[in-house]
Tab-separated table of C-alpha atoms and ligand atoms in Angstrom:
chain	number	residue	atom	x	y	z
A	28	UNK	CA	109.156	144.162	156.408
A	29	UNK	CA	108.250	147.429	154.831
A	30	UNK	CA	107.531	147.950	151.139
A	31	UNK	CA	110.607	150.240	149.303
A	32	UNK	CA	109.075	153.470	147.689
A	33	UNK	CA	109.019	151.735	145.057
A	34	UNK	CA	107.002	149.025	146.270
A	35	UNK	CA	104.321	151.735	146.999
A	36	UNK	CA	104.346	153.534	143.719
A	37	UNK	CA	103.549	150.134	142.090
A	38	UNK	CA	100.505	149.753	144.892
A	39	UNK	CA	99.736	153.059	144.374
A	40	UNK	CA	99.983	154.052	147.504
A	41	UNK	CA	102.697	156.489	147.068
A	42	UNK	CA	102.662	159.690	144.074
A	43	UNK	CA	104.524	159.284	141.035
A	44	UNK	CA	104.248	160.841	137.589
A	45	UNK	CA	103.774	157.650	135.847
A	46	UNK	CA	105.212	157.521	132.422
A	47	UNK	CA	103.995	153.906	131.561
A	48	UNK	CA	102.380	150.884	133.086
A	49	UNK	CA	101.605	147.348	131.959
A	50	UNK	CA	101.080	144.033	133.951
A	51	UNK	CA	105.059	143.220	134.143
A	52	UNK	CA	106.149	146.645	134.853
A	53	UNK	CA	105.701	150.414	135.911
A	54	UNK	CA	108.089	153.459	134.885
A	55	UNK	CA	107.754	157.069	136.362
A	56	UNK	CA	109.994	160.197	136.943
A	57	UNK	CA	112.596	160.192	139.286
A	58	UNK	CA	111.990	162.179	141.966
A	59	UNK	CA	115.884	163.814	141.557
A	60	UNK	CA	116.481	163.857	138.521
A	61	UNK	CA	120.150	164.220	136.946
A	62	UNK	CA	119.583	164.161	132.952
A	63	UNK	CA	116.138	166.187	131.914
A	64	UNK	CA	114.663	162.712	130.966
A	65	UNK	CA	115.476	160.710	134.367
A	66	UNK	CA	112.699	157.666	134.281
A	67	UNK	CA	112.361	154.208	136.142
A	68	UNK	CA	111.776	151.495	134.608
A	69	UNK	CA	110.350	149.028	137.447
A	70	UNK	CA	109.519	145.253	136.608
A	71	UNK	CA	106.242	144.822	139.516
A	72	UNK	CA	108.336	141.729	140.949
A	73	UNK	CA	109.842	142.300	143.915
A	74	UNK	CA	113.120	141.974	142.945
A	75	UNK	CA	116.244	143.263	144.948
A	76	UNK	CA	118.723	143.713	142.335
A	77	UNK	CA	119.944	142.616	139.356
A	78	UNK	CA	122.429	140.233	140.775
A	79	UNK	CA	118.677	138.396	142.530
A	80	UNK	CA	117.382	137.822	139.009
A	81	UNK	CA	117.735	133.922	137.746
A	82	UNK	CA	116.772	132.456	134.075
A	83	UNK	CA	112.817	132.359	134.818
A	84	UNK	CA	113.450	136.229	135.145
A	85	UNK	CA	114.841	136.258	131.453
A	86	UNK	CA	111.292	137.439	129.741
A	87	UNK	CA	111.000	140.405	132.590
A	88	UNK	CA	114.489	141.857	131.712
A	89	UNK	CA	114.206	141.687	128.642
A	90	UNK	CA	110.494	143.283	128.943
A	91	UNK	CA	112.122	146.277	130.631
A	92	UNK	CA	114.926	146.979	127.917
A	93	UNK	CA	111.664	147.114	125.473
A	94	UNK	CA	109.985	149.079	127.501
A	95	UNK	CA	112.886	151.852	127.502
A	96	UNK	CA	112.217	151.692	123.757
A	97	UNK	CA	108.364	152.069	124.011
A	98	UNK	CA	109.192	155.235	126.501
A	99	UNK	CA	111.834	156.503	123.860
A	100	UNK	CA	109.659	156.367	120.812
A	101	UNK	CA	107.020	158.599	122.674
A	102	UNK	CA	109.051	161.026	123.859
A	103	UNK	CA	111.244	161.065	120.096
A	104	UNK	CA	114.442	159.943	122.002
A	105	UNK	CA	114.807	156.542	120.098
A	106	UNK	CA	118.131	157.523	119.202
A	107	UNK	CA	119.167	159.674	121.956
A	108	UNK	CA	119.089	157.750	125.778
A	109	UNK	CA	121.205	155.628	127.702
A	110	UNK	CA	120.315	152.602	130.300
A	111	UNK	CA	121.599	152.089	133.784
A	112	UNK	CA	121.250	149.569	136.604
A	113	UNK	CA	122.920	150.250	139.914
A	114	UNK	CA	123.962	146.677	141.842
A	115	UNK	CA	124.122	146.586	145.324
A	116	UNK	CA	125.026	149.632	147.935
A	117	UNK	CA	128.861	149.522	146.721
A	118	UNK	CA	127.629	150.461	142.976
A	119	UNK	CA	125.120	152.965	144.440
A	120	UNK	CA	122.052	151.300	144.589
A	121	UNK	CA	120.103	153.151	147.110
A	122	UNK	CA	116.402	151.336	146.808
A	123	UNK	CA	116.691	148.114	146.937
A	124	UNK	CA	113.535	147.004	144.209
A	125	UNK	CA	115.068	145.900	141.085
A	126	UNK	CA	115.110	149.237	138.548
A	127	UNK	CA	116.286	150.637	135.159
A	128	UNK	CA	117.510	153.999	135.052
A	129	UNK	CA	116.480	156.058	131.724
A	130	UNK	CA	117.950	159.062	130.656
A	131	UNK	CA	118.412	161.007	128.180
A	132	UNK	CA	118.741	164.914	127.047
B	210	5GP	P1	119.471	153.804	142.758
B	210	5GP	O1	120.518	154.676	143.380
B	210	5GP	O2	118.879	152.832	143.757
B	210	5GP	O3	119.935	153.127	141.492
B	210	5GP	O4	118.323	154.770	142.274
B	210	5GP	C1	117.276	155.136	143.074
B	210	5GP	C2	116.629	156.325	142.421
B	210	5GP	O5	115.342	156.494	142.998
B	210	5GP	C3	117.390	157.633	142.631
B	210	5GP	O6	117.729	158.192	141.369
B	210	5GP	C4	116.385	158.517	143.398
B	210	5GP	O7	116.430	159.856	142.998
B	210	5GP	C5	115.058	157.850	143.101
B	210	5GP	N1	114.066	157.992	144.163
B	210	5GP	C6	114.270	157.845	145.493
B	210	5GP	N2	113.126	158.038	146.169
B	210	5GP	C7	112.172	158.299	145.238
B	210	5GP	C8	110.776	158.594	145.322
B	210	5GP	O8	110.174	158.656	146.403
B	210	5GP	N3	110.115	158.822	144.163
B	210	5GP	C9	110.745	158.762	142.953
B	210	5GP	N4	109.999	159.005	141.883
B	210	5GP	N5	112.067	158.497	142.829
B	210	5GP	C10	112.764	158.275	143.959
């Protein structure tokens, strides 16, 4: 099967303007961006989508939701962003590798 864009930023075999990067996860600009802070938040499991993720997946999620607060305080949006997660095609999930949408203005 091939590997989601996604997939490839985290292997680094595809650009991205990488905004942060630990063992558990990777964040970087979206490439279309529709607030003028539009980040993904990426855990490096290959997860589908939310709906995929079981309790051993508890620590990761909640990893990611800290991470949107380690992105924040850098760029002084602590109090200023909102969180999304698009579930399956229906909802508008287009890449289909687990992700948190950051955004903010
Ligand atoms: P979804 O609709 O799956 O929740 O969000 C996918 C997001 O990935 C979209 O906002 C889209 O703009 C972004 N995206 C799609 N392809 C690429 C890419 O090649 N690079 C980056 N950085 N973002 C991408």
């Amino acid at each position: 099967m091939t590997d989601t864009i996604f997939q490839q930023i985290i292997n680094k075999q595809a650009p991205a303007n990488i905004r942060y990067e630990d063992e558990y996860c990777i964040a970087f600009d979206d490439i279309n961006p529709k607030a003028s802070i539009h980040i993904l938040i990426v855990p490096k499991k290959p997860i589908k989508m939310l709906a995929e993720c079981h309790s051993e997946d508890q620590h990761l999620l909640g990893h990611c939701l800290l991470v949107a607060n380690t992105i924040a305080e850098r760029l002084n949006r602590l109090d200023n962003y909102r969180l999304m997660i698009n579930n399956g095609a229906k909802a508008g999930q287009e890449v289909f590798h687990l992700h948190v949408h950051f955004l903010s203005n």
